Structure formats: structure tokens, C-alpha cells
GROMACS .gro file of N, CA and C in nm:
model
  330
    1MET      N    1   0.083  -0.107  -0.003
    1MET     CA    2   0.002   0.003  -0.002
    1MET      C    3   0.086   0.119   0.008
    2PRO      N    4   0.117   0.209   0.074
    2PRO     CA    5   0.129   0.345   0.022
    2PRO      C    6   0.192   0.338  -0.119
    3GLN      N    7   0.124   0.393  -0.207
    3GLN     CA    8   0.167   0.420  -0.341
    3GLN      C    9   0.217   0.557  -0.359
    4ILE      N   10   0.337   0.578  -0.377
    4ILE     CA   11   0.408   0.707  -0.380
    4ILE      C   12   0.457   0.745  -0.525
    5THR      N   13   0.423   0.870  -0.566
    5THR     CA   14   0.467   0.900  -0.698
    5THR      C   15   0.524   1.040  -0.686
    6VAL      N   16   0.644   1.063  -0.745
    6VAL     CA   17   0.719   1.190  -0.732
    6VAL      C   18   0.745   1.236  -0.876
    7ASP      N   19   0.676   1.348  -0.909
    7ASP     CA   20   0.701   1.410  -1.037
    7ASP      C   21   0.802   1.521  -0.996
    8TYR      N   22   0.912   1.522  -1.085
    8TYR     CA   23   1.019   1.627  -1.048
    8TYR      C   24   1.074   1.680  -1.179
    9SER      N   25   1.122   1.814  -1.177
    9SER     CA   26   1.196   1.864  -1.267
    9SER      C   27   1.332   1.921  -1.216
   10ALA      N   28   1.343   1.922  -1.089
   10ALA     CA   29   1.459   1.982  -1.029
   10ALA      C   30   1.559   1.853  -0.986
   11PRO      N   31   1.680   1.876  -0.984
   11PRO     CA   32   1.774   1.769  -0.936
   11PRO      C   33   1.729   1.722  -0.794
   12LEU      N   34   1.725   1.600  -0.781
   12LEU     CA   35   1.677   1.541  -0.662
   12LEU      C   36   1.740   1.406  -0.625
   13ASP      N   37   1.773   1.397  -0.496
   13ASP     CA   38   1.842   1.279  -0.445
   13ASP      C   39   1.724   1.183  -0.425
   14ARG      N   40   1.700   1.107  -0.536
   14ARG     CA   41   1.579   1.019  -0.526
   14ARG      C   42   1.593   0.905  -0.426
   15ARG      N   43   1.699   0.842  -0.425
   15ARG     CA   44   1.719   0.725  -0.329
   15ARG      C   45   1.716   0.771  -0.183
   16GLY      N   46   1.790   0.885  -0.160
   16GLY     CA   47   1.783   0.946  -0.030
   16GLY      C   48   1.654   0.987   0.020
   17PHE      N   49   1.574   1.051  -0.068
   17PHE     CA   50   1.451   1.084  -0.023
   17PHE      C   51   1.354   0.977  -0.002
   18ALA      N   52   1.358   0.879  -0.084
   18ALA     CA   53   1.263   0.754  -0.064
   18ALA      C   54   1.301   0.687   0.058
   19ARG      N   55   1.426   0.675   0.092
   19ARG     CA   56   1.480   0.598   0.217
   19ARG      C   57   1.439   0.685   0.341
   20ALA      N   58   1.427   0.814   0.328
   20ALA     CA   59   1.380   0.902   0.446
   20ALA      C   60   1.220   0.904   0.448
   21LEU      N   61   1.164   0.905   0.333
   21LEU     CA   62   1.012   0.923   0.321
   21LEU      C   63   0.943   0.791   0.382
   22HIS      N   64   0.994   0.679   0.338
   22HIS     CA   65   0.917   0.555   0.376
   22HIS      C   66   0.898   0.535   0.528
   23PRO      N   67   1.002   0.556   0.605
   23PRO     CA   68   0.992   0.550   0.760
   23PRO      C   69   0.888   0.668   0.812
   24LEU      N   70   0.898   0.763   0.754
   24LEU     CA   71   0.803   0.888   0.793
   24LEU      C   72   0.663   0.847   0.756
   25VAL      N   73   0.641   0.789   0.651
   25VAL     CA   74   0.508   0.741   0.618
   25VAL      C   75   0.459   0.629   0.724
   26VAL      N   76   0.548   0.533   0.745
   26VAL     CA   77   0.520   0.435   0.843
   26VAL      C   78   0.481   0.495   0.987
   27ASP      N   79   0.560   0.584   1.030
   27ASP     CA   80   0.528   0.641   1.162
   27ASP      C   81   0.416   0.726   1.174
   28THR      N   82   0.380   0.792   1.061
   28THR     CA   83   0.274   0.902   1.064
   28THR      C   84   0.136   0.830   1.035
   29VAL      N   85   0.131   0.734   0.954
   29VAL     CA   86  -0.006   0.681   0.918
   29VAL      C   87  -0.019   0.544   0.939
   30ASP      N   88   0.073   0.484   1.020
   30ASP     CA   89   0.076   0.338   1.058
   30ASP      C   90   0.056   0.251   0.936
   31ALA      N   91   0.173   0.257   0.847
   31ALA     CA   92   0.175   0.168   0.735
   31ALA      C   93   0.293   0.069   0.757
   32GLU      N   94   0.310  -0.031   0.674
   32GLU     CA   95   0.419  -0.128   0.678
   32GLU      C   96   0.534  -0.068   0.592
   33LEU      N   97   0.654  -0.084   0.637
   33LEU     CA   98   0.764  -0.029   0.556
   33LEU      C   99   0.781  -0.098   0.423
   34ASP      N  100   0.766  -0.234   0.432
   34ASP     CA  101   0.767  -0.318   0.305
   34ASP      C  102   0.665  -0.289   0.206
   35ALA      N  103   0.555  -0.217   0.245
   35ALA     CA  104   0.442  -0.180   0.159
   35ALA      C  105   0.465  -0.049   0.079
   36CYS      N  106   0.569   0.022   0.127
   36CYS     CA  107   0.588   0.151   0.071
   36CYS      C  108   0.653   0.136  -0.069
   37LYS      N  109   0.598   0.200  -0.164
   37LYS     CA  110   0.657   0.195  -0.306
   37LYS      C  111   0.666   0.336  -0.361
   38THR      N  112   0.775   0.372  -0.407
   38THR     CA  113   0.800   0.499  -0.467
   38THR      C  114   0.839   0.498  -0.610
   39ARG      N  115   0.772   0.573  -0.692
   39ARG     CA  116   0.803   0.578  -0.836
   39ARG      C  117   0.853   0.725  -0.860
   40PHE      N  118   0.940   0.744  -0.940
   40PHE     CA  119   0.994   0.873  -0.968
   40PHE      C  120   0.973   0.901  -1.118
   41ARG      N  121   0.911   1.004  -1.160
   41ARG     CA  122   0.887   1.044  -1.293
   41ARG      C  123   0.941   1.184  -1.317
   42GLU      N  124   1.055   1.192  -1.398
   42GLU     CA  125   1.117   1.310  -1.423
   42GLU      C  126   1.035   1.388  -1.535
   43ILE      N  127   1.018   1.516  -1.511
   43ILE     CA  128   0.937   1.603  -1.602
   43ILE      C  129   1.035   1.654  -1.709
   44GLU      N  130   1.007   1.638  -1.837
   44GLU     CA  131   1.083   1.684  -1.945
   44GLU      C  132   1.075   1.828  -1.975
   45GLU      N  133   0.944   1.862  -1.969
   45GLU     CA  134   0.913   2.006  -1.992
   45GLU      C  135   0.799   2.057  -1.896
   46LEU      N  136   0.813   2.179  -1.843
   46LEU     CA  137   0.718   2.235  -1.756
   46LEU      C  138   0.699   2.378  -1.784
   47ILE      N  139   0.569   2.419  -1.791
   47ILE     CA  140   0.538   2.555  -1.822
   47ILE      C  141   0.444   2.591  -1.706
   48VAL      N  142   0.479   2.706  -1.629
   48VAL     CA  143   0.392   2.758  -1.526
   48VAL      C  144   0.350   2.907  -1.571
   49GLY      N  145   0.217   2.927  -1.548
   49GLY     CA  146   0.172   3.054  -1.580
   49GLY      C  147   0.189   3.088  -1.726
   50ASP      N  148   0.252   3.204  -1.759
   50ASP     CA  149   0.258   3.240  -1.908
   50ASP      C  150   0.394   3.192  -1.960
   51GLY      N  151   0.477   3.117  -1.887
   51GLY     CA  152   0.600   3.057  -1.940
   51GLY      C  153   0.707   3.151  -1.944
   52SER      N  154   0.699   3.267  -1.893
   52SER     CA  155   0.804   3.374  -1.905
   52SER      C  156   0.925   3.353  -1.820
   53THR      N  157   0.911   3.258  -1.724
   53THR     CA  158   1.028   3.229  -1.625
   53THR      C  159   1.048   3.064  -1.627
   54TYR      N  160   1.165   3.042  -1.596
   54TYR     CA  161   1.214   2.903  -1.587
   54TYR      C  162   1.160   2.852  -1.444
   55ASP      N  163   1.074   2.758  -1.455
   55ASP     CA  164   1.028   2.695  -1.314
   55ASP      C  165   1.062   2.552  -1.301
   56VAL      N  166   1.095   2.510  -1.184
   56VAL     CA  167   1.114   2.367  -1.149
   56VAL      C  168   1.031   2.330  -1.031
   57ILE      N  169   0.980   2.206  -1.031
   57ILE     CA  170   0.891   2.164  -0.933
   57ILE      C  171   0.930   2.025  -0.880
   58VAL      N  172   0.874   1.995  -0.764
   58VAL     CA  173   0.871   1.855  -0.709
   58VAL      C  174   0.737   1.836  -0.659
   59HIS      N  175   0.657   1.750  -0.697
   59HIS     CA  176   0.536   1.714  -0.652
   59HIS      C  177   0.520   1.575  -0.615
   60VAL      N  178   0.486   1.551  -0.477
   60VAL     CA  179   0.477   1.417  -0.410
   60VAL      C  180   0.335   1.389  -0.392
   61GLU      N  181   0.290   1.271  -0.439
   61GLU     CA  182   0.155   1.222  -0.413
   61GLU      C  183   0.156   1.096  -0.353
   62ILE      N  184   0.099   1.077  -0.230
   62ILE     CA  185   0.097   0.963  -0.153
   62ILE      C  186  -0.046   0.913  -0.143
   63ALA      N  187  -0.068   0.795  -0.193
   63ALA     CA  188  -0.209   0.738  -0.192
   63ALA      C  189  -0.198   0.621  -0.082
   64LEU      N  190  -0.301   0.630  -0.008
   64LEU     CA  191  -0.321   0.527   0.103
   64LEU      C  192  -0.460   0.447   0.096
   65LEU      N  193  -0.458   0.350   0.161
   65LEU     CA  194  -0.584   0.283   0.175
   65LEU      C  195  -0.685   0.369   0.266
   66SER      N  196  -0.800   0.371   0.236
   66SER     CA  197  -0.888   0.474   0.307
   66SER      C  198  -0.902   0.433   0.464
   67GLY      N  199  -0.946   0.522   0.531
   67GLY     CA  200  -0.961   0.508   0.665
   67GLY      C  201  -0.869   0.593   0.761
   68ARG      N  202  -0.765   0.655   0.707
   68ARG     CA  203  -0.678   0.742   0.786
   68ARG      C  204  -0.756   0.874   0.817
   69PRO      N  205  -0.743   0.930   0.931
   69PRO     CA  206  -0.808   1.060   0.957
   69PRO      C  207  -0.738   1.171   0.864
   70ASP      N  208  -0.821   1.270   0.828
   70ASP     CA  209  -0.754   1.384   0.757
   70ASP      C  210  -0.648   1.452   0.823
   71ALA      N  211  -0.663   1.457   0.951
   71ALA     CA  212  -0.551   1.517   1.034
   71ALA      C  213  -0.425   1.449   1.015
   72ASP      N  214  -0.413   1.318   1.005
   72ASP     CA  215  -0.296   1.243   0.990
   72ASP      C  216  -0.242   1.259   0.855
   73LYS      N  217  -0.335   1.266   0.748
   73LYS     CA  218  -0.283   1.296   0.618
   73LYS      C  219  -0.226   1.433   0.592
   74ALA      N  220  -0.286   1.527   0.673
   74ALA     CA  221  -0.237   1.670   0.660
   74ALA      C  222  -0.090   1.673   0.737
   75LYS      N  223  -0.087   1.592   0.851
   75LYS     CA  224   0.030   1.593   0.927
   75LYS      C  225   0.151   1.532   0.830
   76LEU      N  226   0.114   1.425   0.765
   76LEU     CA  227   0.224   1.368   0.673
   76LEU      C  228   0.258   1.452   0.555
   77ALA      N  229   0.158   1.532   0.497
   77ALA     CA  230   0.183   1.615   0.394
   77ALA      C  231   0.287   1.731   0.440
   78GLU      N  232   0.255   1.796   0.558
   78GLU     CA  233   0.342   1.893   0.608
   78GLU      C  234   0.482   1.833   0.647
   79ALA      N  235   0.495   1.722   0.691
   79ALA     CA  236   0.622   1.662   0.730
   79ALA      C  237   0.702   1.639   0.595
   80VAL      N  238   0.650   1.582   0.498
   80VAL     CA  239   0.711   1.559   0.369
   80VAL      C  240   0.750   1.697   0.299
   81LEU      N  241   0.670   1.800   0.310
   81LEU     CA  242   0.694   1.929   0.263
   81LEU      C  243   0.825   1.985   0.330
   82ASP      N  244   0.833   1.967   0.465
   82ASP     CA  245   0.941   2.019   0.549
   82ASP      C  246   1.075   1.943   0.514
   83MET      N  247   1.067   1.816   0.487
   83MET     CA  248   1.179   1.737   0.465
   83MET      C  249   1.245   1.743   0.315
   84LEU      N  250   1.144   1.766   0.223
   84LEU     CA  251   1.190   1.764   0.087
   84LEU      C  252   1.311   1.854   0.043
   85PRO      N  253   1.320   1.981   0.098
   85PRO     CA  254   1.426   2.059   0.045
   85PRO      C  255   1.565   1.996   0.081
   86THR      N  256   1.573   1.925   0.190
   86THR     CA  257   1.710   1.862   0.217
   86THR      C  258   1.756   1.776   0.112
   87PHE      N  259   1.683   1.728   0.021
   87PHE     CA  260   1.719   1.637  -0.089
   87PHE      C  261   1.734   1.706  -0.215
   88LEU      N  262   1.732   1.830  -0.221
   88LEU     CA  263   1.748   1.924  -0.332
   88LEU      C  264   1.875   1.991  -0.324
   89PRO      N  265   1.979   1.983  -0.425
   89PRO     CA  266   2.098   2.059  -0.404
   89PRO      C  267   2.086   2.207  -0.401
   90VAL      N  268   1.975   2.259  -0.459
   90VAL     CA  269   1.943   2.404  -0.465
   90VAL      C  270   1.802   2.423  -0.444
   91PRO      N  271   1.748   2.425  -0.304
   91PRO     CA  272   1.614   2.420  -0.280
   91PRO      C  273   1.539   2.559  -0.309
   92GLU      N  274   1.616   2.656  -0.327
   92GLU     CA  275   1.536   2.792  -0.349
   92GLU      C  276   1.479   2.786  -0.489
   93ASP      N  277   1.376   2.854  -0.506
   93ASP     CA  278   1.310   2.876  -0.638
   93ASP      C  279   1.255   2.744  -0.698
   94VAL      N  280   1.236   2.638  -0.611
   94VAL     CA  281   1.171   2.520  -0.656
   94VAL      C  282   1.027   2.517  -0.597
   95ARG      N  283   0.931   2.495  -0.670
   95ARG     CA  284   0.792   2.479  -0.634
   95ARG      C  285   0.771   2.340  -0.571
   96LEU      N  286   0.734   2.328  -0.449
   96LEU     CA  287   0.712   2.207  -0.392
   96LEU      C  288   0.566   2.184  -0.349
   97SER      N  289   0.522   2.073  -0.370
   97SER     CA  290   0.385   2.027  -0.325
   97SER      C  291   0.375   1.892  -0.288
   98VAL      N  292   0.272   1.862  -0.208
   98VAL     CA  293   0.254   1.737  -0.150
   98VAL      C  294   0.090   1.715  -0.148
   99GLU      N  295   0.051   1.598  -0.193
   99GLU     CA  296  -0.087   1.553  -0.171
   99GLU      C  297  -0.098   1.418  -0.110
  100VAL      N  298  -0.161   1.406   0.002
  100VAL     CA  299  -0.195   1.266   0.042
  100VAL      C  300  -0.333   1.248   0.041
  101ARG      N  301  -0.359   1.132  -0.030
  101ARG     CA  302  -0.504   1.102  -0.071
  101ARG      C  303  -0.539   0.955  -0.037
  102ASP      N  304  -0.667   0.923  -0.044
  102ASP     CA  305  -0.705   0.787  -0.042
  102ASP      C  306  -0.696   0.720  -0.180
  103LEU      N  307  -0.663   0.592  -0.178
  103LEU     CA  308  -0.673   0.514  -0.301
  103LEU      C  309  -0.820   0.496  -0.335
  104ASP      N  310  -0.844   0.492  -0.460
  104ASP     CA  311  -0.983   0.459  -0.503
  104ASP      C  312  -1.024   0.314  -0.451
  105SER      N  313  -1.146   0.288  -0.433
  105SER     CA  314  -1.205   0.161  -0.387
  105SER      C  315  -1.182   0.052  -0.484
  106SER      N  316  -1.144   0.078  -0.601
  106SER     CA  317  -1.112  -0.020  -0.710
  106SER      C  318  -0.958  -0.067  -0.695
  107TYR      N  319  -0.878  -0.002  -0.604
  107TYR     CA  320  -0.753  -0.058  -0.592
  107TYR      C  321  -0.737  -0.205  -0.548
  108ARG      N  322  -0.637  -0.275  -0.624
  108ARG     CA  323  -0.619  -0.409  -0.601
  108ARG      C  324  -0.475  -0.441  -0.609
  109LYS      N  325  -0.405  -0.547  -0.528
  109LYS     CA  326  -0.272  -0.577  -0.540
  109LYS      C  327  -0.260  -0.720  -0.538
  110ARG      N  328  -0.150  -0.773  -0.561
  110ARG     CA  329  -0.093  -0.918  -0.554
  110ARG      C  330   0.016  -0.934  -0.491
   0.00000   0.00000   0.00000
């Protein structure tokens, strides 16, 4: 279960981030460490607003089985947002965002 997707256009220490993120998820929303799976998707091109400036982003989406209180999901999102800059060589001028949501009821795994 936690299905984690990281979209990024900034240089990012992916392995270091995932290794720090997984225990944080476990501690915050009572998940199993071996269940945490993180996929990284590098963004080739990004345009923000009118495209007149060069922008870089990191967006983290954490999808959980339903049943966690909204307060726990918000706590996790804030903790990830606070931790994320330490894995960026130049954290200034990087747009960071985190979404913690419930998996759809159709989610299945083997």
C-alpha cells in the first residue's frame, strides 16, 4: 500500500528521499515499511503561468488505503514538505507540493 509518486523537474536525491520518506510514512499513518513503493517520474518540460520564467517543481503524491483521519494525512503532507528541501542541491526557487489522498475503492494488489 502506500503508493507514492514523485514528479520532479529539479535535481533530486531520489534514493535518499525515498529512504527517508518511507519511515516517515510508516510512523505517521501506521503503514508497513515493506508496503511503501515510490516511483519517480522526471518531467521533461514544464510551463507555469505564461511561461516567461524558468520554473522547477517537485510534486509528491501519497496514496493510502482509506480510513486514515484527515488530520494524519495533513500531518504527513506537512512533514514531507518540510523534509523535501534537504534532498535538493538548490532548494530555492523550486515549487514544492504534496498531496496525501485515499486510493480509489477499485485498488487491488497481488
